[in-house]
Amino acid sequence: MAAQKKHKKVLVAMSGGVDSSVAALLLKKEGYDLAGATMCLGIAEDGAGEAKCCGADAVGDARRVCDAIGIPHYVLDFAAAMEEKVIGRFIAEYRRGRTPNPCVDCNACLKFGLLLDRSRAMGFDYLATGHYALLESDSRGIHMRKPADRGKDQTYFLYPIGRTALDAVLFPLGGLMKEEVRRIAAEAGLPVAGKAESQDICFVGRGNLSTFFERHGCDIHPGEIVNRSGRVLGRHRGIVYYTIGQRGGLGISHPTPLYVLEIDAAANRIVVGNKDELRSRGLTASALICLQDGWPLRAAAKIRYRKKEVPCRLEAKGDKLLVLFDEQQEAVTPGQSVVLYDGDTVVGGGIIEGAIGEH
RNA sequence: UGGGGCGUCGUCAAGCGGUAAGACACAGGAUUUUGGUUCCUGCAUUCGGAGGUUCGAAUCCUCCCGCCCCAG
C-alpha cells in the first residue's frame, strides 16, 4: 500500500490554518509525493479588508508549514475567478433579495473547480483538503459521508464537488476529531498549531457588510418593514442586510419577537411576522448536484448549516427537485443550499429557489 | 382654562404605602468555514417636576408642567 502511494502525487490545498496543515502532515507521513498550494484570492486589498483566511497572512503561514514539513509550496492566483464566481455572485444574489452561501460557491468554483483542474494540469493525481468529511467506496462508486467529528461536519459545503470529481479528492481529516488534529499539530510543532478557527465570510473581512458593499459600489436603499397585512412597522437599512428567519436588527418593539419572513427585492420591502409564520411544507431546489445514481424517494434534508436534517420526500420535476418535509420547517431561504442525506451518506444537494406551502 | 382621564427603561407594560415584574428592542458573550436560529449575561438607586404626610411612597395630599377625551 505504502509503495503504491509513493507513486501518487497529491496537491494539498493549504489555507494556512490548522486543519489543512495537519492534512498535509498526515499525507506526508503516509508517503505520498506531496506539494502544497495556497489560493491567492486577491482580497487583502487595502488595510480595511483584513481578510483572515485567504490573505497574505495565509500564504505566509502555509509556506512556513510546507517548509516545516519539507514539501514544495505553490501560490496560485485565483483573484479574478474569486471576484467573478464568488464575490460577484454573492453581491448579485443579495441584490435579488436572496441569501447566498459563498462557501458553497467557493468549493464549487474554486477549490474543487479551478484548483482541481489546475492540480490535474500540473500532473497531480489527487487534490486534498483539510475538510471534515469522509470518502468511502463500494461496488457502486465513491460516496461522501459525514466525518467522525460530527460537530465539525462540513459535508453541507462539500456537495457541489460533484460525483465525477470524488475520485480525485482526499479528505485526510475525515476520521479524526478536531482535538486530535490540534494535538497532532502541536506535537509536530507546526507553526500554526494554536491558530483560531476561521469564521466569517473570508472576503468580507472584519467589520461589517456595509463597508464591503460600499467598496463594491452597491447602492443600498433603506425601505419599509411591513407585516403580512402590509402595515408598516419600521424601516430597514437595505435589503442586503437581512436574511429569512433573522430576528435581530429589526429595531421593532412588538409583543412577540419578529422574524424576517420574506424579502421583496422589487418593492424593496421586508415582511416580518411571528416565528410560527416561518414554517413551510417544503421547497424547490435547482442547480442540482447528485452524488448518487439518482434521487431516492426519501431522504433527510438539511436546509441550513448547523440545522439538523429532517426526513422528507423527494420529487424530481424537470431540472428542479421538490423537497417535501414530513414536518414543516422554519426559514426556508432562497439562495441557501439544501443538502440531502441517506443516513450518513450525502446524496446530493441544490440551491433553494423557494418555499412550498407557506402559511 | 367646564368636566373626566393619563404621565413608570428606547417601546409596550406590572405595581395601588414597604423599599421598581415582564415582554420587545438594544449591547456584550457562547456556538459556528455563510453575520440566520438558539443559548447566556447586561440593561430605570429610579417612577413628568417641586413640595408635603409617614419610620418608610412610584403608590396618599398640594401645586406646577405635558398629553388625551367629552362638552359648551
Tab-separated table of C-alpha atoms (C1' of nucleotides) in Angstrom:
chain	number	residue	atom	x	y	z
A	1	MET	CA	0.000	0.000	0.000
A	2	ALA	CA	2.671	2.434	1.044
A	3	ALA	CA	4.606	1.557	-2.033
A	4	GLN	CA	1.606	2.393	-4.173
A	5	LYS	CA	1.121	5.716	-2.521
A	6	LYS	CA	4.672	6.695	-3.137
A	7	HIS	CA	3.857	7.000	-6.765
A	8	LYS	CA	0.778	9.088	-6.253
A	9	LYS	CA	1.128	12.816	-6.487
A	10	VAL	CA	-1.080	14.839	-4.194
A	11	LEU	CA	-1.639	18.559	-4.040
A	12	VAL	CA	-2.906	19.813	-0.687
A	13	ALA	CA	-4.963	22.979	-0.633
A	14	MET	CA	-3.499	24.944	2.242
A	15	SER	CA	-5.264	27.863	3.818
A	16	GLY	CA	-2.640	28.446	6.451
A	17	GLY	CA	-4.926	27.041	9.105
A	18	VAL	CA	-4.508	24.110	11.431
A	19	ASP	CA	-6.703	21.698	9.518
A	20	SER	CA	-5.105	21.866	6.097
A	21	SER	CA	-1.672	21.908	7.706
A	22	VAL	CA	-2.337	18.684	9.554
A	23	ALA	CA	-3.876	17.203	6.419
A	24	ALA	CA	-0.583	17.853	4.665
A	25	LEU	CA	1.403	16.453	7.542
A	26	LEU	CA	-0.592	13.221	7.601
A	27	LEU	CA	-0.316	12.708	3.852
A	28	LYS	CA	3.393	13.319	4.012
A	29	LYS	CA	3.740	10.684	6.709
A	30	GLU	CA	1.804	8.255	4.570
A	31	GLY	CA	4.369	8.603	1.867
A	32	TYR	CA	2.589	10.495	-0.855
A	33	ASP	CA	4.504	12.651	-3.283
A	34	LEU	CA	3.207	15.857	-1.851
A	35	ALA	CA	3.051	19.562	-2.570
A	36	GLY	CA	1.052	22.364	-1.006
A	37	ALA	CA	-0.891	25.068	-2.780
A	38	THR	CA	-2.475	28.221	-1.492
A	39	MET	CA	-5.031	30.089	-3.491
A	40	CYS	CA	-4.264	33.766	-3.603
A	41	LEU	CA	-7.663	35.351	-3.838
A	42	GLY	CA	-6.588	38.956	-4.049
A	43	ILE	CA	-8.688	40.040	-1.178
A	44	ALA	CA	-6.064	41.511	1.056
A	45	GLU	CA	-6.994	44.785	-0.632
A	46	ASP	CA	-6.436	47.895	1.384
A	47	GLY	CA	-5.965	47.784	5.105
A	48	ALA	CA	-9.697	47.974	5.619
A	49	GLY	CA	-10.386	44.459	4.430
A	50	GLU	CA	-8.042	42.483	6.607
A	51	ALA	CA	-9.104	39.126	5.292
A	52	LYS	CA	-8.496	36.337	7.745
A	53	CYS	CA	-8.467	33.139	5.838
A	54	CYS	CA	-7.124	33.929	2.416
A	55	GLY	CA	-4.942	36.981	2.749
A	56	ALA	CA	-1.208	37.452	2.674
A	57	ASP	CA	-1.087	36.070	6.161
A	58	ALA	CA	-2.498	32.791	4.944
A	59	VAL	CA	0.118	32.462	2.243
A	60	GLY	CA	2.892	33.087	4.738
A	61	ASP	CA	1.579	30.588	7.234
A	62	ALA	CA	1.051	27.949	4.575
A	63	ARG	CA	4.581	28.465	3.345
A	64	ARG	CA	6.011	28.092	6.829
A	65	VAL	CA	4.124	24.867	7.307
A	66	CYS	CA	5.307	23.494	3.966
A	67	ASP	CA	8.862	24.361	4.883
A	68	ALA	CA	8.449	22.638	8.222
A	69	ILE	CA	7.081	19.517	6.591
A	70	GLY	CA	9.523	19.663	3.769
A	71	ILE	CA	7.303	19.918	0.703
A	72	PRO	CA	7.110	22.412	-2.141
A	73	HIS	CA	4.579	25.213	-1.898
A	74	TYR	CA	2.778	26.906	-4.723
A	75	VAL	CA	0.777	30.070	-4.660
A	76	LEU	CA	-1.912	30.204	-7.301
A	77	ASP	CA	-3.548	33.414	-8.316
A	78	PHE	CA	-7.306	32.936	-8.396
A	79	ALA	CA	-8.205	36.510	-7.722
A	80	ALA	CA	-10.097	37.023	-10.946
A	81	ALA	CA	-12.156	33.869	-10.502
A	82	MET	CA	-12.840	34.722	-6.907
A	83	GLU	CA	-14.108	38.123	-7.903
A	84	GLU	CA	-16.283	36.808	-10.686
A	85	LYS	CA	-17.557	33.474	-9.450
A	86	VAL	CA	-17.848	34.036	-5.755
A	87	ILE	CA	-17.926	37.695	-4.848
A	88	GLY	CA	-19.848	38.749	-7.939
A	89	ARG	CA	-22.448	36.112	-7.336
A	90	PHE	CA	-22.573	36.948	-3.651
A	91	ILE	CA	-23.478	40.528	-4.430
A	92	ALA	CA	-25.865	39.675	-7.232
A	93	GLU	CA	-27.770	37.223	-5.068
A	94	TYR	CA	-28.125	39.622	-2.196
A	95	ARG	CA	-29.479	42.281	-4.512
A	96	ARG	CA	-32.124	39.847	-5.652
A	97	GLY	CA	-33.208	39.533	-2.068
A	98	ARG	CA	-31.674	36.091	-1.673
A	99	THR	CA	-29.108	34.824	0.787
A	100	PRO	CA	-26.146	33.246	-0.960
A	101	ASN	CA	-23.732	30.802	0.597
A	102	PRO	CA	-20.332	31.862	-0.687
A	103	CYS	CA	-18.600	28.875	0.874
A	104	VAL	CA	-20.594	26.564	-1.344
A	105	ASP	CA	-19.765	28.638	-4.411
A	106	CYS	CA	-16.130	28.758	-3.461
A	107	ASN	CA	-15.983	24.989	-3.141
A	108	ALA	CA	-17.824	24.513	-6.402
A	109	CYS	CA	-15.945	27.033	-8.498
A	110	LEU	CA	-12.568	27.463	-6.907
A	111	LYS	CA	-11.380	24.667	-4.650
A	112	PHE	CA	-12.973	21.760	-6.453
A	113	GLY	CA	-13.278	23.601	-9.739
A	114	LEU	CA	-10.324	25.640	-10.840
A	115	LEU	CA	-7.889	24.336	-8.266
A	116	LEU	CA	-8.721	20.752	-9.048
A	117	ASP	CA	-8.309	21.424	-12.770
A	118	ARG	CA	-5.027	23.119	-12.129
A	119	SER	CA	-3.759	20.271	-9.989
A	120	ARG	CA	-4.568	17.803	-12.746
A	121	ALA	CA	-2.843	20.003	-15.278
A	122	MET	CA	0.192	20.055	-13.024
A	123	GLY	CA	0.227	16.277	-13.011
A	124	PHE	CA	-1.251	15.572	-9.604
A	125	ASP	CA	-3.391	12.502	-9.054
A	126	TYR	CA	-5.299	13.904	-6.114
A	127	LEU	CA	-6.345	17.145	-4.561
A	128	ALA	CA	-6.518	17.008	-0.760
A	129	THR	CA	-8.072	19.479	1.642
A	130	GLY	CA	-8.466	19.805	5.382
A	131	HIS	CA	-12.229	19.452	5.307
A	132	TYR	CA	-14.028	17.235	7.756
A	133	ALA	CA	-15.767	14.657	5.593
A	134	LEU	CA	-15.227	11.042	4.612
A	135	LEU	CA	-14.978	9.389	1.236
A	136	GLU	CA	-15.757	5.708	1.061
A	137	SER	CA	-16.073	3.472	-1.919
A	138	ASP	CA	-18.052	0.349	-2.584
A	139	SER	CA	-19.116	-1.511	-5.698
A	140	ARG	CA	-21.271	1.407	-6.833
A	141	GLY	CA	-18.614	4.018	-6.546
A	142	ILE	CA	-17.353	6.618	-4.138
A	143	HIS	CA	-19.613	8.100	-1.508
A	144	MET	CA	-19.233	11.174	0.597
A	145	ARG	CA	-20.099	10.613	4.220
A	146	LYS	CA	-20.232	12.539	7.424
A	147	PRO	CA	-16.933	12.679	9.310
A	148	ALA	CA	-16.056	11.133	12.652
A	149	ASP	CA	-16.283	14.521	14.319
A	150	ARG	CA	-19.965	15.304	13.893
A	151	GLY	CA	-19.504	18.701	15.420
A	152	LYS	CA	-17.212	19.690	12.568
A	153	ASP	CA	-19.195	18.073	9.772
A	154	GLN	CA	-18.585	20.108	6.619
A	155	THR	CA	-20.425	17.957	4.139
A	156	TYR	CA	-23.043	20.696	3.849
A	157	PHE	CA	-20.491	22.788	2.000
A	158	LEU	CA	-18.972	19.963	0.017
A	159	TYR	CA	-21.836	18.507	-2.010
A	160	PRO	CA	-21.043	20.730	-5.024
A	161	ILE	CA	-17.802	18.846	-5.624
A	162	GLY	CA	-19.826	16.676	-7.955
A	163	ARG	CA	-19.747	12.966	-8.456
A	164	THR	CA	-17.082	12.772	-11.102
A	165	ALA	CA	-14.544	14.657	-9.040
A	166	LEU	CA	-14.894	12.483	-5.958
A	167	ASP	CA	-12.266	10.011	-7.104
A	168	ALA	CA	-9.698	12.776	-7.340
A	169	VAL	CA	-10.210	14.175	-3.876
A	170	LEU	CA	-8.815	13.255	-0.467
A	171	PHE	CA	-10.002	14.337	2.975
A	172	PRO	CA	-7.330	13.092	5.385
A	173	LEU	CA	-9.099	14.515	8.437
A	174	GLY	CA	-12.420	12.759	7.969
A	175	GLY	CA	-11.708	10.109	10.560
A	176	LEU	CA	-10.289	12.438	13.182
A	177	MET	CA	-11.688	14.587	15.928
A	178	LYS	CA	-10.790	18.249	15.929
A	179	GLU	CA	-8.948	17.911	19.195
A	180	GLU	CA	-6.818	15.131	17.739
A	181	VAL	CA	-5.969	17.374	14.826
A	182	ARG	CA	-4.883	20.124	17.160
A	183	ARG	CA	-2.840	17.682	19.192
A	184	ILE	CA	-1.122	16.372	16.099
A	185	ALA	CA	-0.312	19.916	15.044
A	186	ALA	CA	1.084	20.727	18.460
A	187	GLU	CA	3.137	17.543	18.714
A	188	ALA	CA	4.610	18.141	15.301
A	189	GLY	CA	5.434	21.677	16.292
A	190	LEU	CA	3.606	23.168	13.357
A	191	PRO	CA	3.782	26.953	13.452
A	192	VAL	CA	0.010	27.265	13.170
A	193	ALA	CA	-0.961	24.824	15.916
A	194	GLY	CA	-2.622	27.412	18.077
A	195	LYS	CA	-4.483	29.277	15.377
A	196	ALA	CA	-8.129	30.083	15.977
A	197	GLU	CA	-10.969	28.584	13.969
A	198	SER	CA	-11.763	30.529	10.882
A	199	GLN	CA	-15.143	32.096	10.658
A	200	ASP	CA	-16.896	34.982	8.981
A	201	ILE	CA	-17.099	35.320	5.258
A	202	CYS	CA	-13.449	35.463	4.301
A	203	PHE	CA	-13.719	38.149	1.658
A	204	VAL	CA	-15.927	40.454	3.631
A	205	GLY	CA	-13.240	40.762	6.217
A	206	ARG	CA	-13.503	42.232	9.598
A	207	GLY	CA	-16.258	44.572	10.491
A	208	ASN	CA	-19.385	44.970	8.552
A	209	LEU	CA	-21.122	44.083	5.380
A	210	SER	CA	-21.875	47.736	4.794
A	211	THR	CA	-18.298	48.689	4.116
A	212	PHE	CA	-17.995	45.631	1.918
A	213	PHE	CA	-20.975	46.627	-0.182
A	214	GLU	CA	-19.769	50.209	-0.278
A	215	ARG	CA	-16.363	49.145	-1.511
A	216	HIS	CA	-18.052	47.251	-4.275
A	217	GLY	CA	-20.101	50.211	-5.302
A	218	CYS	CA	-23.513	48.891	-4.399
A	219	ASP	CA	-26.274	51.384	-3.972
A	220	ILE	CA	-28.190	50.246	-0.950
A	221	HIS	CA	-31.591	51.746	-0.286
A	222	PRO	CA	-33.403	51.796	3.031
A	223	GLY	CA	-37.049	50.823	2.857
A	224	GLU	CA	-40.105	49.716	4.743
A	225	ILE	CA	-40.576	46.804	7.069
A	226	VAL	CA	-44.159	45.570	6.924
A	227	ASN	CA	-46.209	42.752	8.363
A	228	ARG	CA	-48.268	40.287	6.363
A	229	SER	CA	-51.149	42.750	6.290
A	230	GLY	CA	-48.986	45.403	4.735
A	231	ARG	CA	-48.864	47.577	7.794
A	232	VAL	CA	-45.595	49.480	8.087
A	233	LEU	CA	-43.822	48.597	11.316
A	234	GLY	CA	-40.464	50.147	10.741
A	235	ARG	CA	-37.663	50.746	8.304
A	236	HIS	CA	-34.766	48.624	7.125
A	237	ARG	CA	-31.244	49.713	6.249
A	238	GLY	CA	-31.234	47.959	2.924
A	239	ILE	CA	-32.444	44.568	1.817
A	240	VAL	CA	-28.961	43.077	1.690
A	241	TYR	CA	-28.575	43.200	5.427
A	242	TYR	CA	-31.355	40.720	6.104
A	243	THR	CA	-31.989	37.045	5.668
A	244	ILE	CA	-35.080	34.951	6.164
A	245	GLY	CA	-35.531	33.790	9.715
A	246	GLN	CA	-33.482	36.630	11.066
A	247	ARG	CA	-34.673	38.065	14.333
A	248	GLY	CA	-32.259	40.715	15.411
A	249	GLY	CA	-31.555	44.009	13.768
A	250	LEU	CA	-35.111	44.957	13.016
A	251	GLY	CA	-35.324	47.508	15.792
A	252	ILE	CA	-39.033	46.932	16.136
A	253	SER	CA	-40.582	46.531	19.522
A	254	HIS	CA	-43.534	44.200	19.453
A	255	PRO	CA	-45.364	41.950	21.911
A	256	THR	CA	-43.552	38.967	20.414
A	257	PRO	CA	-40.196	38.729	18.696
A	258	LEU	CA	-40.420	39.323	14.966
A	259	TYR	CA	-38.647	37.373	12.260
A	260	VAL	CA	-37.962	38.145	8.624
A	261	LEU	CA	-40.489	36.155	6.560
A	262	GLU	CA	-39.878	37.491	3.078
A	263	ILE	CA	-37.516	39.786	1.269
A	264	ASP	CA	-39.177	41.583	-1.608
A	265	ALA	CA	-36.374	42.983	-3.705
A	266	ALA	CA	-38.673	44.508	-6.306
A	267	ALA	CA	-40.580	46.523	-3.735
A	268	ASN	CA	-37.520	46.987	-1.569
A	269	ARG	CA	-39.542	45.761	1.357
A	270	ILE	CA	-39.077	43.288	4.124
A	271	VAL	CA	-42.009	41.323	5.502
A	272	VAL	CA	-41.866	40.267	9.124
A	273	GLY	CA	-44.038	38.134	11.351
A	274	ASN	CA	-44.108	35.652	14.173
A	275	LYS	CA	-41.921	32.604	14.374
A	276	ASP	CA	-44.722	30.206	13.525
A	277	GLU	CA	-45.282	32.014	10.238
A	278	LEU	CA	-41.805	30.961	9.211
A	279	ARG	CA	-42.764	27.382	8.555
A	280	SER	CA	-43.064	25.733	5.175
A	281	ARG	CA	-44.050	22.303	3.956
A	282	GLY	CA	-41.221	22.044	1.501
A	283	LEU	CA	-39.039	23.728	-1.045
A	284	THR	CA	-37.971	23.684	-4.646
A	285	ALA	CA	-34.302	23.441	-5.476
A	286	SER	CA	-32.313	23.969	-8.657
A	287	ALA	CA	-28.662	23.796	-9.665
A	288	LEU	CA	-28.862	20.214	-8.545
A	289	ILE	CA	-25.830	18.094	-7.920
A	290	CYS	CA	-26.390	14.418	-7.313
A	291	LEU	CA	-23.618	12.280	-5.880
A	292	GLN	CA	-25.526	9.025	-6.337
A	293	ASP	CA	-27.162	7.184	-9.186
A	294	GLY	CA	-30.304	9.210	-8.844
A	295	TRP	CA	-32.573	10.869	-6.347
A	296	PRO	CA	-34.176	8.472	-3.905
A	297	LEU	CA	-37.833	8.806	-2.944
A	298	ARG	CA	-36.966	9.702	0.586
A	299	ALA	CA	-34.034	11.395	2.265
A	300	ALA	CA	-33.102	13.725	5.097
A	301	ALA	CA	-32.815	17.394	4.145
A	302	LYS	CA	-30.551	19.951	5.692
A	303	ILE	CA	-31.656	23.435	4.688
A	304	ARG	CA	-29.108	25.495	6.531
A	305	TYR	CA	-25.713	24.883	8.019
A	306	ARG	CA	-25.877	23.805	11.629
A	307	LYS	CA	-29.502	22.911	11.296
A	308	LYS	CA	-30.215	19.244	11.730
A	309	GLU	CA	-31.513	17.389	8.734
A	310	VAL	CA	-35.134	16.333	8.671
A	311	PRO	CA	-36.964	13.453	6.956
A	312	CYS	CA	-38.503	14.368	3.639
A	313	ARG	CA	-39.892	13.089	0.374
A	314	LEU	CA	-38.267	13.914	-2.955
A	315	GLU	CA	-39.917	14.572	-6.282
A	316	ALA	CA	-37.921	15.292	-9.388
A	317	LYS	CA	-39.549	17.879	-11.592
A	318	GLY	CA	-37.615	18.591	-14.744
A	319	ASP	CA	-34.370	20.236	-13.749
A	320	LYS	CA	-35.774	21.004	-10.351
A	321	LEU	CA	-36.283	18.970	-7.245
A	322	LEU	CA	-39.195	19.178	-4.844
A	323	VAL	CA	-38.326	18.514	-1.251
A	324	LEU	CA	-41.370	17.865	0.918
A	325	PHE	CA	-40.746	17.746	4.645
A	326	ASP	CA	-42.507	15.247	6.864
A	327	GLU	CA	-42.821	18.084	9.340
A	328	GLN	CA	-42.893	21.766	8.492
A	329	GLN	CA	-39.585	23.569	8.688
A	330	GLU	CA	-38.714	27.106	9.602
A	331	ALA	CA	-36.904	29.625	7.473
A	332	VAL	CA	-36.555	28.049	4.055
A	333	THR	CA	-34.244	30.586	2.464
A	334	PRO	CA	-33.777	31.074	-1.291
A	335	GLY	CA	-30.098	31.109	-2.185
A	336	GLN	CA	-29.084	28.756	0.604
A	337	SER	CA	-28.282	25.155	-0.154
A	338	VAL	CA	-30.387	22.153	0.649
A	339	VAL	CA	-28.260	19.056	1.144
A	340	LEU	CA	-29.809	15.614	1.111
A	341	TYR	CA	-28.603	12.687	3.152
A	342	ASP	CA	-29.252	8.993	3.294
A	343	GLY	CA	-28.112	8.245	6.794
A	344	ASP	CA	-24.517	9.442	6.917
A	345	THR	CA	-24.161	9.500	3.181
A	346	VAL	CA	-24.522	12.655	1.135
A	347	VAL	CA	-26.955	12.065	-1.696
A	348	GLY	CA	-26.524	15.496	-3.217
A	349	GLY	CA	-27.863	18.979	-2.980
A	350	GLY	CA	-29.009	22.100	-4.710
A	351	ILE	CA	-29.827	25.729	-4.300
A	352	ILE	CA	-33.143	26.615	-2.709
A	353	GLU	CA	-35.377	28.560	-5.068
A	354	GLY	CA	-38.397	28.982	-2.888
A	355	ALA	CA	-40.622	27.590	-0.193
A	356	ILE	CA	-43.686	25.462	-0.784
A	357	GLY	CA	-46.837	25.640	1.238
A	358	GLU	CA	-46.108	28.691	3.160
A	359	HIS	CA	-48.666	29.863	5.555
B	1	U	C1'	-58.861	77.277	31.217
B	2	G	C1'	-66.451	73.428	32.390
B	3	G	C1'	-65.948	68.155	33.260
B	4	G	C1'	-63.118	63.492	33.026
B	5	G	C1'	-58.553	60.570	32.184
B	6	C	C1'	-53.339	59.863	31.914
B	7	G	C1'	-47.918	60.612	32.542
B	8	U	C1'	-43.017	54.054	35.388
B	9	C	C1'	-36.331	51.764	30.962
B	10	G	C1'	-35.844	53.248	23.545
B	11	U	C1'	-41.178	50.835	23.050
B	12	C	C1'	-45.293	48.245	25.481
B	13	A	C1'	-46.316	47.360	30.455
B	14	A	C1'	-46.735	45.325	36.033
B	15	G	C1'	-47.001	47.751	40.591
B	16	C	C1'	-52.260	50.601	44.317
B	17	G	C1'	-47.744	52.595	51.448
B	18	G	C1'	-42.793	48.725	52.445
B	19	U	C1'	-38.242	49.682	49.639
B	20	A	C1'	-39.068	49.363	40.685
B	21	A	C1'	-42.052	42.329	37.416
B	22	G	C1'	-42.102	41.004	32.499
B	23	A	C1'	-42.062	41.417	27.105
B	24	C	C1'	-39.987	43.638	22.727
B	25	A	C1'	-35.757	46.400	21.314
B	26	C	C1'	-30.626	47.134	22.266
B	27	A	C1'	-25.429	45.712	23.896
B	28	G	C1'	-21.845	42.000	25.049
B	29	G	C1'	-20.631	36.794	25.134
B	30	A	C1'	-21.044	31.322	23.836
B	31	U	C1'	-21.687	28.298	19.455
B	32	U	C1'	-20.115	28.339	14.077
B	33	U	C1'	-15.780	27.801	7.282
B	34	U	C1'	-22.440	31.562	5.126
B	35	G	C1'	-23.075	37.960	10.142
B	36	G	C1'	-29.837	33.147	10.376
B	37	U	C1'	-31.648	30.364	14.545
B	38	U	C1'	-30.640	29.029	19.623
B	39	C	C1'	-28.378	29.830	24.396
B	40	C	C1'	-26.069	33.011	28.418
B	41	U	C1'	-25.314	37.804	30.544
B	42	G	C1'	-26.253	43.003	30.983
B	43	C	C1'	-29.886	46.855	30.637
B	44	A	C1'	-34.662	52.532	35.311
B	45	U	C1'	-30.790	53.738	43.058
B	46	U	C1'	-35.490	55.375	39.969
B	47	C	C1'	-41.088	56.099	38.616
B	48	G	C1'	-43.180	64.157	34.371
B	49	G	C1'	-41.413	68.277	38.089
B	50	A	C1'	-41.458	70.629	43.015
B	51	G	C1'	-43.135	70.407	47.871
B	52	G	C1'	-45.852	67.794	51.927
B	53	U	C1'	-47.879	63.472	55.128
B	54	U	C1'	-45.296	58.956	57.020
B	55	C	C1'	-40.392	55.049	60.373
B	56	G	C1'	-40.962	54.321	55.102
B	57	A	C1'	-44.255	56.473	48.891
B	58	A	C1'	-43.910	55.089	42.091
B	59	U	C1'	-48.029	54.202	45.215
B	60	C	C1'	-51.615	59.334	49.865
B	61	C	C1'	-52.116	65.079	49.665
B	62	U	C1'	-50.959	70.039	47.219
B	63	C	C1'	-49.273	72.915	43.307
B	64	C	C1'	-46.936	73.156	38.515
B	65	C	C1'	-45.734	71.022	33.514
B	66	G	C1'	-47.250	67.843	29.398
B	67	C	C1'	-50.610	64.810	26.762
B	68	C	C1'	-55.700	62.688	25.687
B	69	C	C1'	-61.117	62.613	25.681
B	70	C	C1'	-66.075	64.734	26.368
B	71	A	C1'	-68.722	69.037	26.466
B	72	G	C1'	-70.088	74.010	25.737
